[in-house]
Rosetta silent file (secondary structure, phi, psi, omega in degrees, C-alpha in Angstrom):
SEQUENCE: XXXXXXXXXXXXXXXXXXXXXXXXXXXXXXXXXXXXXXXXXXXXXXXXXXXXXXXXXXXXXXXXXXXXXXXXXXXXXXXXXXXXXXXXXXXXXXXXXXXXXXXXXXXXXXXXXXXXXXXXXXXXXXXXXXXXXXXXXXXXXXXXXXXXXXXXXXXXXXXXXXXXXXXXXXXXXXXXXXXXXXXXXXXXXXXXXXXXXXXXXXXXXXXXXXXXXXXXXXXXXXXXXXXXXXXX
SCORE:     score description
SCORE:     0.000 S_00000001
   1 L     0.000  -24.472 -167.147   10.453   -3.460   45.008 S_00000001
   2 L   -92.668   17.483  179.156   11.763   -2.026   48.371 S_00000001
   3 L    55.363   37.647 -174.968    9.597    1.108   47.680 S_00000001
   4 L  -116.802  -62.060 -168.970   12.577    3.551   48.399 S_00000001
   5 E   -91.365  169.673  174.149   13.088    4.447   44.204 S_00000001
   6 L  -145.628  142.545 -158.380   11.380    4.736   41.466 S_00000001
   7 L  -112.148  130.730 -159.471   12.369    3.428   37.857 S_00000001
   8 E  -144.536  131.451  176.460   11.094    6.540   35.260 S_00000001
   9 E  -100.964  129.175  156.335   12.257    6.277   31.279 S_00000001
  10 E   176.975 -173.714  175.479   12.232    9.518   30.054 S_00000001
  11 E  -122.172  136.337  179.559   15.134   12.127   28.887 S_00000001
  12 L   -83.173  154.412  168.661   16.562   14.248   31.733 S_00000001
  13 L   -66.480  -13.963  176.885   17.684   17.933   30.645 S_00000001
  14 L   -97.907   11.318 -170.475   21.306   17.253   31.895 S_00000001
  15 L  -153.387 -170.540  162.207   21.217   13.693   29.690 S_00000001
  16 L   -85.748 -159.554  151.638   19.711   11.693   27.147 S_00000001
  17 E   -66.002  135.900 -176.504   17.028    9.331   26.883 S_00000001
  18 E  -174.651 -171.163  125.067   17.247    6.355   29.162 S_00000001
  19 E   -59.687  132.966  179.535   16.331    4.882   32.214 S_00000001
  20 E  -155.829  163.877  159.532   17.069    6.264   35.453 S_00000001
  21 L   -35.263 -130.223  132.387   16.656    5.872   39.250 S_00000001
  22 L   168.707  136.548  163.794   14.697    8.323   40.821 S_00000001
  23 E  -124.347  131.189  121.937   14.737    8.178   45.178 S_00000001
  24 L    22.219  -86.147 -173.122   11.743    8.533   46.493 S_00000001
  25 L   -85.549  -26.872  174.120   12.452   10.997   49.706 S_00000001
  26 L  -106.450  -11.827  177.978   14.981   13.141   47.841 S_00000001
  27 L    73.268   25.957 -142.628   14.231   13.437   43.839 S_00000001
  28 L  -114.347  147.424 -173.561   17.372   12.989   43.510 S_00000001
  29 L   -91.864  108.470  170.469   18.574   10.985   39.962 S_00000001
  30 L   -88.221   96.012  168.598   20.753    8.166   38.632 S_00000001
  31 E   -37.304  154.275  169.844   21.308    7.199   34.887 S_00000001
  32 L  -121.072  159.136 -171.176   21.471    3.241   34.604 S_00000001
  33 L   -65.098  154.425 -149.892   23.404    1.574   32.293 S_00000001
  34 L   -97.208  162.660 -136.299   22.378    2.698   28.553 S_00000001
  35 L  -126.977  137.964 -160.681   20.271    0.770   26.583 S_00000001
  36 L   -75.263   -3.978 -166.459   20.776   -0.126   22.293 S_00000001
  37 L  -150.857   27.757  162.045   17.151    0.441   22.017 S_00000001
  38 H   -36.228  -26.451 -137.895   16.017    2.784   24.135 S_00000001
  39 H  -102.115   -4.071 -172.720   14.131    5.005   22.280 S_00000001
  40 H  -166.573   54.884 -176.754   11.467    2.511   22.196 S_00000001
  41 E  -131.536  157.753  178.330   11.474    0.251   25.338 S_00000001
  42 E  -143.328  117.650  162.444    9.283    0.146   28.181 S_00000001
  43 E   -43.514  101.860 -173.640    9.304   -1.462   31.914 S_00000001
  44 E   -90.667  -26.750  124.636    7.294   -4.212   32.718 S_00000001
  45 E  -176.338 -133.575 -170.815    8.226   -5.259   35.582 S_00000001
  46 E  -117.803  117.646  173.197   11.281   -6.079   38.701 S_00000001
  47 L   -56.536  150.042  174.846   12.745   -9.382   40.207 S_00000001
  48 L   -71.102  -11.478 -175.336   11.922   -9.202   43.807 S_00000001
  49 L   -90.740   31.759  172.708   15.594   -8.635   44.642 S_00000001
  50 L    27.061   48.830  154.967   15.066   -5.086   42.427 S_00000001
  51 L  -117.226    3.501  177.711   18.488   -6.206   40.200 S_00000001
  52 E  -125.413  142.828 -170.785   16.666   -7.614   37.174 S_00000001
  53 E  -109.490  129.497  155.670   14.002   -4.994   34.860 S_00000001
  54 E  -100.813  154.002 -156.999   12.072   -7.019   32.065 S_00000001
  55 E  -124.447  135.368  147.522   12.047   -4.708   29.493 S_00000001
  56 E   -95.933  120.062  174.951    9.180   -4.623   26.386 S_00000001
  57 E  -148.372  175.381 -176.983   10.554   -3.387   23.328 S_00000001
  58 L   161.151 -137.162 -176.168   10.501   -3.680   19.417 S_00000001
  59 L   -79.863  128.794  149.158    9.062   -2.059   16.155 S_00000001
  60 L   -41.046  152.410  142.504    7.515    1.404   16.103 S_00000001
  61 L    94.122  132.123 -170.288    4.230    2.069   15.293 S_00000001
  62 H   -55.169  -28.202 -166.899    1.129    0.288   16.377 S_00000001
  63 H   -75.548    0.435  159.567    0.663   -1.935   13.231 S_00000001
  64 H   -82.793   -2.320 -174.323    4.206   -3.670   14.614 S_00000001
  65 H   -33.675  -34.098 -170.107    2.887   -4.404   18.139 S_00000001
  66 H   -96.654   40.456  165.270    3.294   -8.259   18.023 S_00000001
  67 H  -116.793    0.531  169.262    6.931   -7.905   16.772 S_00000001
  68 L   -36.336  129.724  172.162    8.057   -6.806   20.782 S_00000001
  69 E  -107.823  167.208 -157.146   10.523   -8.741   22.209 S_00000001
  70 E  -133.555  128.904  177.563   10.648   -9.064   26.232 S_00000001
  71 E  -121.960  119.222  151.456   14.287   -8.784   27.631 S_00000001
  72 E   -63.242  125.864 -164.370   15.639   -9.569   31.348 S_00000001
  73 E  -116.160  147.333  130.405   18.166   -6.298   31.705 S_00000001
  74 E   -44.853  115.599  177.117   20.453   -6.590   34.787 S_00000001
  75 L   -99.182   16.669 -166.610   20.335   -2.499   35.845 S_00000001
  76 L  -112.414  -77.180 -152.311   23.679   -3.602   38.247 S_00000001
  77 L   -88.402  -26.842 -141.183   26.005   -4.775   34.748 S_00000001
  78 L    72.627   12.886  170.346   23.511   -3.794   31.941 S_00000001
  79 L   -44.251  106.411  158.299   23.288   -7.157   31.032 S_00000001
  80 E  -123.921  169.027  179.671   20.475   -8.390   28.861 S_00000001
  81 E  -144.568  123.557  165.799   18.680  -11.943   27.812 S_00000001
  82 E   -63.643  113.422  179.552   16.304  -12.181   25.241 S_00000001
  83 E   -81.350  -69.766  179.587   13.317  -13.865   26.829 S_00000001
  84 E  -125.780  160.347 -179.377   10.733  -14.148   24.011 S_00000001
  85 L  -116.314    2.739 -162.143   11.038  -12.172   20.350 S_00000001
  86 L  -144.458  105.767  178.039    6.919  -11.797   19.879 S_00000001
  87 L  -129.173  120.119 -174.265    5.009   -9.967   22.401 S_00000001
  88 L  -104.321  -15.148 -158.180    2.354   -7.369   22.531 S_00000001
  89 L  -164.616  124.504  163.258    2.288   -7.415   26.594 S_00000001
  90 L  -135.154  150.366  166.098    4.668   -8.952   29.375 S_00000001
  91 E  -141.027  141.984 -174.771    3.923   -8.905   33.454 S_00000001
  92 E   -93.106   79.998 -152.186    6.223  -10.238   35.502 S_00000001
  93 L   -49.731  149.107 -172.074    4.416  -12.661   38.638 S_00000001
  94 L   -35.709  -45.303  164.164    4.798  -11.458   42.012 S_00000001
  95 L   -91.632   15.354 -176.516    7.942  -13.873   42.740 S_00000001
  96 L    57.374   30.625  176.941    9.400  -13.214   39.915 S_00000001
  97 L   -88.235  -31.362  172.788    9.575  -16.601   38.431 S_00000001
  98 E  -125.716  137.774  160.869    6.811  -16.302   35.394 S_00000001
  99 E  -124.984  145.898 -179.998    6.477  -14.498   33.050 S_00000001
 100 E   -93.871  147.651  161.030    2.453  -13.568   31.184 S_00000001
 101 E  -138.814  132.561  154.955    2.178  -12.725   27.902 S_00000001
 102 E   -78.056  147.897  161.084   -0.240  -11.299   25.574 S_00000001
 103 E   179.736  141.708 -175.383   -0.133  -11.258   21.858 S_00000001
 104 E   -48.859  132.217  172.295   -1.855  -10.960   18.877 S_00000001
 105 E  -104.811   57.808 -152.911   -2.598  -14.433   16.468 S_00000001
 106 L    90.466 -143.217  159.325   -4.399  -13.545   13.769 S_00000001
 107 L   -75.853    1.495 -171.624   -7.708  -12.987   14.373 S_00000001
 108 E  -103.057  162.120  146.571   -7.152  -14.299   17.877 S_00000001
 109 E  -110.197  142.080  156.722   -5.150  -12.937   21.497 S_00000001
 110 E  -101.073  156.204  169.307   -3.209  -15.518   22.797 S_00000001
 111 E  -116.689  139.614  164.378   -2.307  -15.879   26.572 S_00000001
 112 E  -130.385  131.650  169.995    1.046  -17.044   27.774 S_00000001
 113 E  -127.724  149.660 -169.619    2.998  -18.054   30.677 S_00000001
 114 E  -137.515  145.761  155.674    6.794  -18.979   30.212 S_00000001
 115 E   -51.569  168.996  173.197    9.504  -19.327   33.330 S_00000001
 116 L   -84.704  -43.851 -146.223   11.905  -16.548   33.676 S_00000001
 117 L   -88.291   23.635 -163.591   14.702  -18.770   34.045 S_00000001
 118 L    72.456  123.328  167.902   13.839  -20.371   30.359 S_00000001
 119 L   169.954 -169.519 -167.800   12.073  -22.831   28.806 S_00000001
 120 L   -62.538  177.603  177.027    8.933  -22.966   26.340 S_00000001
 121 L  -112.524  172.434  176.911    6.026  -20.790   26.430 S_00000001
 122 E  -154.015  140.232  177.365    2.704  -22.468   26.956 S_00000001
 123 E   -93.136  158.339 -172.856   -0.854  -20.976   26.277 S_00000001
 124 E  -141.119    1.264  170.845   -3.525  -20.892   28.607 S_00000001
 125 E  -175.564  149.635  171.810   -6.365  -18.969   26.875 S_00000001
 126 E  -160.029  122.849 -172.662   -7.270  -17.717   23.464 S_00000001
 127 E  -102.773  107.415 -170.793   -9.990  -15.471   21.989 S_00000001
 128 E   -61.741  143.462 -159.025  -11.153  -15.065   18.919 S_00000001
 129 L    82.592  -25.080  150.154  -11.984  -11.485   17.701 S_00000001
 130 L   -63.889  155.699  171.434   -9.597   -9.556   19.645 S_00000001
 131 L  -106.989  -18.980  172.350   -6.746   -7.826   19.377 S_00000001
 132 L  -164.646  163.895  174.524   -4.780   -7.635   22.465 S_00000001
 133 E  -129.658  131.396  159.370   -5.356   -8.509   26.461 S_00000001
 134 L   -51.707   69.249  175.299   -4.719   -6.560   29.741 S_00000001
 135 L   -92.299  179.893  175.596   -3.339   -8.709   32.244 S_00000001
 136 E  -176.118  148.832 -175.260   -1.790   -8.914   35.857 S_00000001
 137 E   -82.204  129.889  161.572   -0.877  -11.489   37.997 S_00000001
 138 L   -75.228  163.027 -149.276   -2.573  -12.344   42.008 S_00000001
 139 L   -87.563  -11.377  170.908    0.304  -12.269   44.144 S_00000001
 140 L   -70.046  -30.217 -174.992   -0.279  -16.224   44.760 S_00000001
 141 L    78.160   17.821  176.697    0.919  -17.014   41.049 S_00000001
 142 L   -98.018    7.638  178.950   -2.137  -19.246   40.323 S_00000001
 143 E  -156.354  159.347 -167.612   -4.304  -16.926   38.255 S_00000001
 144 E  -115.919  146.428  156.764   -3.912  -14.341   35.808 S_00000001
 145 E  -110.960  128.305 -164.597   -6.605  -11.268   35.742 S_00000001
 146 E  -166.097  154.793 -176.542   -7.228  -10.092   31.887 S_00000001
 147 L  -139.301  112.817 -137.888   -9.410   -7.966   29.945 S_00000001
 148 E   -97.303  124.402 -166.121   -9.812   -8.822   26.650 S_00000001
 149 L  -108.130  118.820  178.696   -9.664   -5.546   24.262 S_00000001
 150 L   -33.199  -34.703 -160.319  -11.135   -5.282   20.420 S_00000001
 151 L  -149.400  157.767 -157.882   -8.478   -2.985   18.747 S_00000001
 152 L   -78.643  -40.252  169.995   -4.623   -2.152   19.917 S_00000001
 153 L  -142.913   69.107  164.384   -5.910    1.165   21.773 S_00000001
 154 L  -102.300 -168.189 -178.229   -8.776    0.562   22.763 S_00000001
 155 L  -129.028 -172.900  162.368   -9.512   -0.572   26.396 S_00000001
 156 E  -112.566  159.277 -110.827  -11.581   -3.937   27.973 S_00000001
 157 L  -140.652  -41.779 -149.262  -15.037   -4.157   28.644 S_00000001
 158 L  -163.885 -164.470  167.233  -14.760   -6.138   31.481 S_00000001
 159 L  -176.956  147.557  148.912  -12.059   -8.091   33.481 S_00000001
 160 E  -132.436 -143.771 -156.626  -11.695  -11.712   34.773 S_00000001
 161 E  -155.494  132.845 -151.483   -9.822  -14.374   36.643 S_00000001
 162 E  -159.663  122.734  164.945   -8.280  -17.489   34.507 S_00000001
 163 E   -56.773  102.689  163.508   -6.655  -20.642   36.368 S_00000001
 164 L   -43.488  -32.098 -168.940   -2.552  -20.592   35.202 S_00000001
 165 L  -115.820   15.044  146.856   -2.513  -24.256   35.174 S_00000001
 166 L   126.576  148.574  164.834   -5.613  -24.827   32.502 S_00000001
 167 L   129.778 -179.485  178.841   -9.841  -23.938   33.285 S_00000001
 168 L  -108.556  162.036 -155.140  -12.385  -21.199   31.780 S_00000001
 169 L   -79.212  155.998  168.134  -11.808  -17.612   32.784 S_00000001
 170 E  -130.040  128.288 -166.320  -14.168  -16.387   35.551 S_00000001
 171 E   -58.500  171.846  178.380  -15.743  -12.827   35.891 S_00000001
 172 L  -123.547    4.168  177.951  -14.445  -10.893   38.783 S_00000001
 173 L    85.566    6.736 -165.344  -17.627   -8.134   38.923 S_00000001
 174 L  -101.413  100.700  177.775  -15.337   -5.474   37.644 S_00000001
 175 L  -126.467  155.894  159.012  -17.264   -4.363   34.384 S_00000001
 176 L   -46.834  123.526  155.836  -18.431   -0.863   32.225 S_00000001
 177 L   -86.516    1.713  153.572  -21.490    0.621   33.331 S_00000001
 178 L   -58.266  130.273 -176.057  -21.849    2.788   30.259 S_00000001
 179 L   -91.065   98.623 -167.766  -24.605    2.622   27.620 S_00000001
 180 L    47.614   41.638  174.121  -22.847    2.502   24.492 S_00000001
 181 L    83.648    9.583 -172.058  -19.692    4.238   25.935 S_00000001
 182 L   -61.840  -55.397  147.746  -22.092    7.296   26.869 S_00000001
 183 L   -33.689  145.770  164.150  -21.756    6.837   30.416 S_00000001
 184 L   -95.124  135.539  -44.677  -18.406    6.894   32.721 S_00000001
 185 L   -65.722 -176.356 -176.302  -16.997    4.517   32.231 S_00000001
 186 L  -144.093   -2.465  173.050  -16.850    2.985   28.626 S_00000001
 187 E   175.784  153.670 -160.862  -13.725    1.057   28.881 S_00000001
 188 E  -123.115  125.132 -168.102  -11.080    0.080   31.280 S_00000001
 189 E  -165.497  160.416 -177.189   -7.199   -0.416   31.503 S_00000001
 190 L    56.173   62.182  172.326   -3.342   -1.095   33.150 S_00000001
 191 L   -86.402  144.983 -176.641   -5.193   -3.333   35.652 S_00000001
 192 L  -130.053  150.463  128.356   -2.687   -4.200   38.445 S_00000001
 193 L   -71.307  145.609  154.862   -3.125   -6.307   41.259 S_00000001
 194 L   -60.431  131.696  173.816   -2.218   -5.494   44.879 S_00000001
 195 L   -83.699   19.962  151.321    0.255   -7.384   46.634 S_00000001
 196 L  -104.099   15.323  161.779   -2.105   -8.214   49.081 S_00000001
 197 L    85.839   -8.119 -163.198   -4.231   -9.849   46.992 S_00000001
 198 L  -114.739    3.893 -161.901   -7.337   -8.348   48.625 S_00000001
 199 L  -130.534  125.058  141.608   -7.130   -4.996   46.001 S_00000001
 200 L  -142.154  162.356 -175.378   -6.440   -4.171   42.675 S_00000001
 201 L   -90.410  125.373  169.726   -5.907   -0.801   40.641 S_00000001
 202 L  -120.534  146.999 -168.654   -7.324    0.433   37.205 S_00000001
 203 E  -108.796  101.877 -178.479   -7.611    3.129   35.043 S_00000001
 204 E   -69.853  140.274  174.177  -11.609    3.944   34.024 S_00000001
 205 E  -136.586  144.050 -166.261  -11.802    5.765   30.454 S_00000001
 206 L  -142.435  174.438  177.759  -14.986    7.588   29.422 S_00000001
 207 L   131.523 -167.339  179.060  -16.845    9.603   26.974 S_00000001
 208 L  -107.440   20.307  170.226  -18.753   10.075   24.026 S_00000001
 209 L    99.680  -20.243  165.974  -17.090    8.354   21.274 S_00000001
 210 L   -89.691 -166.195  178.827  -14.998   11.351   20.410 S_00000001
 211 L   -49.192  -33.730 -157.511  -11.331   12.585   20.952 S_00000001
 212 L  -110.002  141.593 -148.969  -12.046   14.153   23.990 S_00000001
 213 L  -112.829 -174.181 -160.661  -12.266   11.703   27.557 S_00000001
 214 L  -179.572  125.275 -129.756  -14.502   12.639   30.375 S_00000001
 215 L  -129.976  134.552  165.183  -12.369   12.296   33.512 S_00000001
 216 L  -124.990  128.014  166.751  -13.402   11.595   37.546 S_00000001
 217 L   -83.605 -179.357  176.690  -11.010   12.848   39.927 S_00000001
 218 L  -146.346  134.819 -175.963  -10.401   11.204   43.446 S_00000001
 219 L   -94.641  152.793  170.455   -9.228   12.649   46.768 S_00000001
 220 L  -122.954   88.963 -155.880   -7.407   10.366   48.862 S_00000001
 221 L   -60.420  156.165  163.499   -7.935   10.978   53.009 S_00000001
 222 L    48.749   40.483  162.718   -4.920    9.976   55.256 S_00000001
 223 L   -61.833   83.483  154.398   -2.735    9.013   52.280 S_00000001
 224 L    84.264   66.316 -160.808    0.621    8.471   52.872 S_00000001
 225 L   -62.205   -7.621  169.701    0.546   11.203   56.476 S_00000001
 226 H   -74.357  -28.171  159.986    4.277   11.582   56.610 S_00000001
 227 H   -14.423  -19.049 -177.541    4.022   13.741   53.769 S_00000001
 228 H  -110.604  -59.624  162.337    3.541   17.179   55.554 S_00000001
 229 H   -24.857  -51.976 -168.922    6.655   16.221   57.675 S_00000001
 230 H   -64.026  -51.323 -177.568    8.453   15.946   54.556 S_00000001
 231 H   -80.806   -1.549  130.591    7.221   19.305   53.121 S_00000001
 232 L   -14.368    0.000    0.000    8.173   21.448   56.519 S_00000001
């Protein structure tokens, strides 16, 4: 949260697979304490006081997606608490108090928001025909942003804005311009808000219906300008 680190799962060549530390101005690396299930866990997101990780993890292989369980890990003791056992998706709200969850029902996605500190989950939207939803929180904690997607890796179509305390979802103007995925883009995904609330980031995916993606890059002017100071 303080922007200084960065938290990057992968396996270093001097170590194993894990989690580790990463700072920012120096590259320089810290294991964290090690984890019974690494091998198949992922970061969702940070308490603002950057000691608690919620971690998604659970059964290989996509046709297990809804058996993820969502863990608060302490990266100070290594500590964890089982949050939820059935998850396809957790994001962790801006004060770190709620947590959203997607996951498959059936023929439906369900939406969820549960406290951090424990108690029930409670749904707040459900679609029939889908298989999983994209979410993110605004930084206020009164609305969720979600994209609802057809098949486990596939992308949304579209993206809207859903009241946390109960209402119908509302578009937000962010949609596909592609004519039957011919066009860039054809589908959309890992939407985040900004925490100011006035932004948020997505990943556009394109193409023609095959294997192969059709890609736009983007330069970014006056981007972070201490950078050439650094690289002196």
């Amino acid at each position: 949260p303080d922007g200084k680190s960065l938290l990057v799962r992968g396996s270093h060549p001097k170590d194993e697979l894990g989690l580790y530390r990463v700072d920012v101005s120096s590259g320089a690396w810290t294991p964290l304490p090690k984890l019974a299930r690494a091998d198949f866990v992922w970061p969702s997101g940070f308490s603002p006081d950057g000691k608690i990780v919620i971690l998604n993890g659970g059964m290989t292989g996509t046709e297990n997606r809804d058996l993820n369980s969502v863990t608060a890990w302490n990266i100070k003791t290594g500590q964890e608490r089982e949050l939820t056992a059935r998850s396809d998706l957790s994001i962790l709200s801006f004060d770190g108090s709620q947590l959203a969850l997607s996951r498959p029902d059936g023929n439906d996605v369900v939406i969820e928001v549960m406290p951090v500190a424990g108690g029930p989950k409670r749904e707040i939207y459900r679609a029939e025909g889908f298989k999983r939803a994209d979410i993110s929180w605004t930084p206020d904690g009164r609305y969720l942003l979600f994209g609802l997607v057809k098949d486990v890796a596939g992308s949304a179509k579209a993206y809207f804005r859903l009241p946390v305390e109960g209402g119908e979802p509302q578009p937000i103007g962010v949609s596909v311009s592609g004519n039957g995925g011919i066009e860039f883009p054809s589908g959309l995904r890992a939407l985040r808000m900004l925490p100011s609330g006035r932004q948020i980031m997505y990943i556009a995916t394109g193409g023609t219906g095959q294997a192969n993606f059709d890609c736009e890059d983007w330069a970014l002017d006056n981007f972070l300008p201490g950078l050439k100071t650094l690289g002196k």
